[in-house]
Tab-separated table of C-alpha atoms in Angstrom:
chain	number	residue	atom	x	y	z
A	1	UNK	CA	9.019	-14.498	-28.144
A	2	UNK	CA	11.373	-11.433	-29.725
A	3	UNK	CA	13.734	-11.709	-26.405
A	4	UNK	CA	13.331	-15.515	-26.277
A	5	UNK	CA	14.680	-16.108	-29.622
A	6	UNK	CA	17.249	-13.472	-29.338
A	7	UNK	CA	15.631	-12.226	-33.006
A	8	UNK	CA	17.282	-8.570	-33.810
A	9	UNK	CA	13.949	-6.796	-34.332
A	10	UNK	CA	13.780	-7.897	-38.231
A	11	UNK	CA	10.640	-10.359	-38.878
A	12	UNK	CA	11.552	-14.368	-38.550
A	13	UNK	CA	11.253	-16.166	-41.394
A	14	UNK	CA	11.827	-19.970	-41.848
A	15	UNK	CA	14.655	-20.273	-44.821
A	16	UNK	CA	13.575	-21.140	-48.597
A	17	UNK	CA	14.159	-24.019	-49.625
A	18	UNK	CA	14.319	-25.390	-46.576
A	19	UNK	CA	18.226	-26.421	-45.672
A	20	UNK	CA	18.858	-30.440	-45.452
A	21	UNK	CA	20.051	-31.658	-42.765
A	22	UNK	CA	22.613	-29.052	-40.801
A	23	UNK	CA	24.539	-28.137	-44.244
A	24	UNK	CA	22.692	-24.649	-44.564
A	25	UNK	CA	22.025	-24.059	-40.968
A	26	UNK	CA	19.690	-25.060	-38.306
A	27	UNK	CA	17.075	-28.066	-39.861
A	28	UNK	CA	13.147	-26.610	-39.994
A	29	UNK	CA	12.229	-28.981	-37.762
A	30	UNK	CA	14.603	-27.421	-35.365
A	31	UNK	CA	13.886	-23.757	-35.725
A	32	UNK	CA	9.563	-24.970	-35.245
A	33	UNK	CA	11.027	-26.584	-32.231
A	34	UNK	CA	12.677	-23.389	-30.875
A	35	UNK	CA	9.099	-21.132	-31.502
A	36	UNK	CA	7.372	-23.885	-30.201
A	37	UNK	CA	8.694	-23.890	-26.975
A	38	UNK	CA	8.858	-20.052	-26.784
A	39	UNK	CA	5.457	-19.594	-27.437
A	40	UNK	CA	4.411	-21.881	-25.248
A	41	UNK	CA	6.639	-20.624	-22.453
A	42	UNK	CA	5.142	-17.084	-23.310
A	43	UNK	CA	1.582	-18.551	-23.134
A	44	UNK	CA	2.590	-19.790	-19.382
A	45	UNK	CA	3.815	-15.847	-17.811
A	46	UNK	CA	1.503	-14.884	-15.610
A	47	UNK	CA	1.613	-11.416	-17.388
A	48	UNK	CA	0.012	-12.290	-21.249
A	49	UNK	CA	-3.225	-11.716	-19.569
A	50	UNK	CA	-3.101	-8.613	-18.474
A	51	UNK	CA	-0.711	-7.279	-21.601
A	52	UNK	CA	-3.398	-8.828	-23.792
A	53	UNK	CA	-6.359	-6.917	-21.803
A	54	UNK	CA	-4.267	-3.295	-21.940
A	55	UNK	CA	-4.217	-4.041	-25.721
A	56	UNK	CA	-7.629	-5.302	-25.863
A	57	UNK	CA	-8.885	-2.220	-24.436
A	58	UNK	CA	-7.015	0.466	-26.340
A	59	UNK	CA	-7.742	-1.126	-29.504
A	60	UNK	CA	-11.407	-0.933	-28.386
A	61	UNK	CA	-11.311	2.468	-27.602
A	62	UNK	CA	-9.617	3.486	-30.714
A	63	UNK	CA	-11.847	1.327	-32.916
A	64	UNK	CA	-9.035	-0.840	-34.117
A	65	UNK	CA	-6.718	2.241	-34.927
A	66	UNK	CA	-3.358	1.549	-34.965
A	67	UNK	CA	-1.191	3.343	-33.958
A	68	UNK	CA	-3.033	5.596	-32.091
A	69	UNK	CA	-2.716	9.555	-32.141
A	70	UNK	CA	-0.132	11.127	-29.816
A	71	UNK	CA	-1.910	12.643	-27.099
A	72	UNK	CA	-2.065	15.929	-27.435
A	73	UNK	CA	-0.720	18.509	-24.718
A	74	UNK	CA	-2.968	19.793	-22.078
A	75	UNK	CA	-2.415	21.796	-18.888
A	76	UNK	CA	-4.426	20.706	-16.060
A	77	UNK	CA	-7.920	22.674	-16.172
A	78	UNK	CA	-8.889	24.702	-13.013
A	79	UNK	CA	-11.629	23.675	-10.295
A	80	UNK	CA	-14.381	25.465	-12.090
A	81	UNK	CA	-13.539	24.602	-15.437
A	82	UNK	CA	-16.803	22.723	-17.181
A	83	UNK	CA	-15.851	19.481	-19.166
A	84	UNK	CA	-18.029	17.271	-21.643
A	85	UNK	CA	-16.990	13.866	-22.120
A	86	UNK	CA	-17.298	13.481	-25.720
A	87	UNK	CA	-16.009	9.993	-26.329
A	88	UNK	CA	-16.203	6.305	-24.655
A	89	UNK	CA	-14.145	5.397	-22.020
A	90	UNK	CA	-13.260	1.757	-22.332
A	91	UNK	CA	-12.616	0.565	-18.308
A	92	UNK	CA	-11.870	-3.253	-17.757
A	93	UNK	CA	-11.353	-5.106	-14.288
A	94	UNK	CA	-7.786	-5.304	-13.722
A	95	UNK	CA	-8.038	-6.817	-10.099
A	96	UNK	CA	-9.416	-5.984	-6.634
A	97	UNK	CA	-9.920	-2.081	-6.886
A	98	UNK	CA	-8.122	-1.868	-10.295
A	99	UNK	CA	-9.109	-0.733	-13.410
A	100	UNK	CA	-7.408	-0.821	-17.079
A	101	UNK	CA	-9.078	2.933	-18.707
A	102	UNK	CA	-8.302	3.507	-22.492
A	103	UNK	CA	-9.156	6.068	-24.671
A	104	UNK	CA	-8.674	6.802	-28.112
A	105	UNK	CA	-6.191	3.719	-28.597
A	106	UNK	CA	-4.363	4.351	-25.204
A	107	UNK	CA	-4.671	2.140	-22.317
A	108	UNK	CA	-3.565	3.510	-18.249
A	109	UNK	CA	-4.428	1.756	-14.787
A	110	UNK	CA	-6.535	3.607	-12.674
A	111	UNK	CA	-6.648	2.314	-9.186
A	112	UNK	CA	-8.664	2.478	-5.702
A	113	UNK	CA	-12.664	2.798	-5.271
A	114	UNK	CA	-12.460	6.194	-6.601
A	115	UNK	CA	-11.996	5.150	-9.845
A	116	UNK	CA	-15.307	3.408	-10.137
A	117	UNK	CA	-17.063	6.511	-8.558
A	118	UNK	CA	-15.357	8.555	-11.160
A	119	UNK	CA	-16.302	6.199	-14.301
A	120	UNK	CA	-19.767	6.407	-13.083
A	121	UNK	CA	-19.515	10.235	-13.219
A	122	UNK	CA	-17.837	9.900	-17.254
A	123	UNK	CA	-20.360	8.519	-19.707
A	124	UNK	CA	-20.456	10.061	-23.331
A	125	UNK	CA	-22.329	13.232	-23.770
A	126	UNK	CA	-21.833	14.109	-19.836
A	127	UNK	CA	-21.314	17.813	-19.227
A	128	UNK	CA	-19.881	19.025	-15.327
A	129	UNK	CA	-17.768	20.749	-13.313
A	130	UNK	CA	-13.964	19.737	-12.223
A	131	UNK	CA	-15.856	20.686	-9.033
A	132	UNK	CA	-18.466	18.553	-9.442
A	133	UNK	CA	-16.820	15.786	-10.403
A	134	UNK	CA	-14.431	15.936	-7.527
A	135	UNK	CA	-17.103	16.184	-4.873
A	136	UNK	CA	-18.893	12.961	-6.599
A	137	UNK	CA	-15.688	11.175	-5.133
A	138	UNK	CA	-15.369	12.565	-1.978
A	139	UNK	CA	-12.942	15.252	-2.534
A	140	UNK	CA	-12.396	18.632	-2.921
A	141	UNK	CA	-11.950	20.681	-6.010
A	142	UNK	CA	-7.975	20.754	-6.053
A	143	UNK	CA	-7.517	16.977	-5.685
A	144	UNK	CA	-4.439	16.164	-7.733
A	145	UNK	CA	-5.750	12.625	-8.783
A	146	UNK	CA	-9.226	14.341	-10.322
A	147	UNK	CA	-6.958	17.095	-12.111
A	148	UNK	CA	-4.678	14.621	-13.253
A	149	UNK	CA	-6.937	11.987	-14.340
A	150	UNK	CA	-9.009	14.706	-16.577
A	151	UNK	CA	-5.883	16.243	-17.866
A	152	UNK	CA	-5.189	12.753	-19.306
A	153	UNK	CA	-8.247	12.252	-20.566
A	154	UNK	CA	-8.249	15.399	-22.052
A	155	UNK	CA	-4.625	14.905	-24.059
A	156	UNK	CA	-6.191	11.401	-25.321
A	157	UNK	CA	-9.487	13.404	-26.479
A	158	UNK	CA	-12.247	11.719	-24.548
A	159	UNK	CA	-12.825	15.010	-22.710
A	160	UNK	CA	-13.205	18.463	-24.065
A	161	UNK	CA	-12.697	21.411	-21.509
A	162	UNK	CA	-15.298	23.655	-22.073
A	163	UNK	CA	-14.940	27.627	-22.098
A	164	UNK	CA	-16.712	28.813	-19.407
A	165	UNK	CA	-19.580	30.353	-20.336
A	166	UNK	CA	-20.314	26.932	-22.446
A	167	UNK	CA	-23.275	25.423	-21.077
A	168	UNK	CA	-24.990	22.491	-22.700
């Protein structure tokens, strides 16, 4: 509604005491005319849906922190590496073979079939293998998407790479 109003970032506010008639400005009546209309031409974009489930879900998976941490910085773990999920993954439908993932108050699509194979792999308190969660998806231990997808999950803190003599 921001961009619609062409509002400079600062928050709106209706003036007091109202003006009367166009002497001090634009009438109330006027400027509720002007929001009505862009809110309800915002309510119409085919996008508010999906913006409102991306913020759904990282709100959920931060438990209504906002904002969330920064993730922190991880390098990508190697094939044998053990992991242990130690926080929910929020996943939501985002259409055919799409997914909305969010963890600790950050929200990313993950796409393609894989990425319900994978979920089913990383429920809280699950302890495995890079290796074996790549081969639970069909692929092989150096599979980009697997690395990348823990390493992300790692930087938000729903993962914890595990030394490797940690066994649980």
């Amino acid at each position: 509604m921001h961009d619609r109003l062409g509002c400079d970032g600062s928050v709106p506010l209706l003036p007091f005491p109202a003006p009367a008639g166009s002497e001090g400005g634009a009438p109330v009546a006027q400027v509720l005319a002007q929001v009505g209309e862009a809110a309800g031409a915002v309510m119409k974009d085919e996008h508010l849906a999906r913006a409102l489930r991306v913020r759904w879900a990282a709100l959920r998976s931060a438990a209504g922190l906002d904002p969330a941490p920064p993730p922190r910085p991880t390098a990508p773990p190697a094939p044998g590496r053990r992991i242990e999920v130690v926080r929910d993954i929020v996943r939501i439908p985002d259409g055919p073979n799409r997914w909305i993932w969010a963890a600790e108050g950050h929200a990313f699509p993950v796409g393609g079939s894989a990425g319900a194979r994978l979920a089913e792999q990383l429920f809280y308190g699950r302890n495995l293998t890079i290796t074996q969660l790549s081969r639970s998806v069909g692929a092989d231990e150096h599979n980009t998407a697997v690395l990348a997808l823990v390493t992300k999950l790692a930087g938000l803190r729903a993962v914890e790479l595990l030394d490797e003599e940690t066994r649980r």
